[in-house]
Amino acid sequence: MIILLKYKYVEEKNKIERDEAAYRLVSLLYFILVINN
């Protein structure tokens, strides 16, 4: 049971990190577009 909860926690943590990375990537692309225009 504890192992399952731990796995779930790690999965959520990884998901949050992926979302943050995606957000940074989108922000960077937007920033580049603003500079080019």
Short mmCIF file of N, CA and C in Angstrom, two decimals:
data_model
loop_
_atom_site.label_atom_id
_atom_site.label_comp_id
_atom_site.label_asym_id
_atom_site.label_seq_id
_atom_site.Cartn_x
_atom_site.Cartn_y
_atom_site.Cartn_z
N MET A 1 0.83 -1.20 0.00
CA MET A 1 0.00 0.00 0.00
C MET A 1 0.86 1.26 0.00
N ILE A 2 1.86 1.27 0.89
CA ILE A 2 2.76 2.43 0.98
C ILE A 2 3.55 2.61 -0.32
N ILE A 3 3.99 1.49 -0.89
CA ILE A 3 4.73 1.54 -2.15
C ILE A 3 3.87 2.15 -3.25
N LEU A 4 2.60 1.78 -3.27
CA LEU A 4 1.66 2.30 -4.27
C LEU A 4 1.50 3.81 -4.11
N LEU A 5 1.36 4.26 -2.88
CA LEU A 5 1.22 5.70 -2.60
C LEU A 5 2.48 6.45 -3.01
N LYS A 6 3.63 5.87 -2.71
CA LYS A 6 4.91 6.48 -3.06
C LYS A 6 5.04 6.61 -4.57
N TYR A 7 4.66 5.54 -5.29
CA TYR A 7 4.70 5.55 -6.75
C TYR A 7 3.79 6.65 -7.30
N LYS A 8 2.59 6.75 -6.70
CA LYS A 8 1.63 7.75 -7.13
C LYS A 8 2.20 9.15 -6.92
N TYR A 9 2.86 9.36 -5.77
CA TYR A 9 3.46 10.65 -5.45
C TYR A 9 4.54 11.01 -6.47
N VAL A 10 5.40 10.06 -6.77
CA VAL A 10 6.48 10.28 -7.74
C VAL A 10 5.90 10.60 -9.12
N GLU A 11 4.83 9.90 -9.48
CA GLU A 11 4.16 10.11 -10.76
C GLU A 11 3.62 11.54 -10.84
N GLU A 12 2.97 12.00 -9.77
CA GLU A 12 2.43 13.36 -9.71
C GLU A 12 3.55 14.38 -9.80
N LYS A 13 4.63 14.14 -9.08
CA LYS A 13 5.78 15.05 -9.06
C LYS A 13 6.37 15.18 -10.47
N ASN A 14 6.51 14.05 -11.17
CA ASN A 14 7.03 14.07 -12.54
C ASN A 14 6.10 14.83 -13.47
N LYS A 15 4.80 14.67 -13.27
CA LYS A 15 3.81 15.35 -14.10
C LYS A 15 3.92 16.86 -13.91
N ILE A 16 4.08 17.28 -12.66
CA ILE A 16 4.21 18.71 -12.36
C ILE A 16 5.48 19.26 -13.01
N GLU A 17 6.57 18.51 -12.92
CA GLU A 17 7.84 18.94 -13.53
C GLU A 17 7.71 19.05 -15.05
N ARG A 18 7.01 18.10 -15.67
CA ARG A 18 6.78 18.17 -17.12
C ARG A 18 5.95 19.39 -17.50
N ASP A 19 4.93 19.66 -16.71
CA ASP A 19 4.07 20.82 -16.97
C ASP A 19 4.88 22.12 -16.85
N GLU A 20 5.76 22.19 -15.85
CA GLU A 20 6.61 23.37 -15.69
C GLU A 20 7.55 23.54 -16.87
N ALA A 21 8.14 22.44 -17.33
CA ALA A 21 9.05 22.48 -18.47
C ALA A 21 8.31 22.94 -19.73
N ALA A 22 7.09 22.44 -19.92
CA ALA A 22 6.28 22.83 -21.08
C ALA A 22 5.94 24.32 -21.00
N TYR A 23 5.61 24.78 -19.81
CA TYR A 23 5.27 26.19 -19.61
C TYR A 23 6.47 27.09 -19.93
N ARG A 24 7.66 26.68 -19.47
CA ARG A 24 8.88 27.45 -19.75
C ARG A 24 9.16 27.50 -21.24
N LEU A 25 8.97 26.37 -21.91
CA LEU A 25 9.20 26.28 -23.36
C LEU A 25 8.26 27.22 -24.10
N VAL A 26 6.98 27.21 -23.74
CA VAL A 26 6.00 28.10 -24.38
C VAL A 26 6.36 29.56 -24.12
N SER A 27 6.76 29.87 -22.88
CA SER A 27 7.15 31.25 -22.54
C SER A 27 8.33 31.70 -23.37
N LEU A 28 9.30 30.80 -23.54
CA LEU A 28 10.49 31.11 -24.33
C LEU A 28 10.13 31.38 -25.78
N LEU A 29 9.29 30.53 -26.36
CA LEU A 29 8.86 30.71 -27.75
C LEU A 29 8.12 32.03 -27.92
N TYR A 30 7.26 32.35 -26.98
CA TYR A 30 6.49 33.60 -27.01
C TYR A 30 7.44 34.80 -26.94
N PHE A 31 8.41 34.70 -26.04
CA PHE A 31 9.42 35.75 -25.86
C PHE A 31 10.18 35.99 -27.17
N ILE A 32 10.58 34.91 -27.84
CA ILE A 32 11.31 35.01 -29.12
C ILE A 32 10.43 35.67 -30.18
N LEU A 33 9.15 35.29 -30.23
CA LEU A 33 8.23 35.90 -31.20
C LEU A 33 8.08 37.39 -30.95
N VAL A 34 7.97 37.79 -29.71
CA VAL A 34 7.83 39.21 -29.36
C VAL A 34 9.07 39.99 -29.78
N ILE A 35 10.25 39.41 -29.55
CA ILE A 35 11.50 40.09 -29.93
C ILE A 35 11.61 40.24 -31.45
N ASN A 36 11.23 39.20 -32.19
CA ASN A 36 11.35 39.23 -33.65
C ASN A 36 10.39 40.20 -34.32
N ASN A 37 9.29 40.51 -33.67
CA ASN A 37 8.30 41.40 -34.30
C ASN A 37 8.49 42.86 -33.93
#
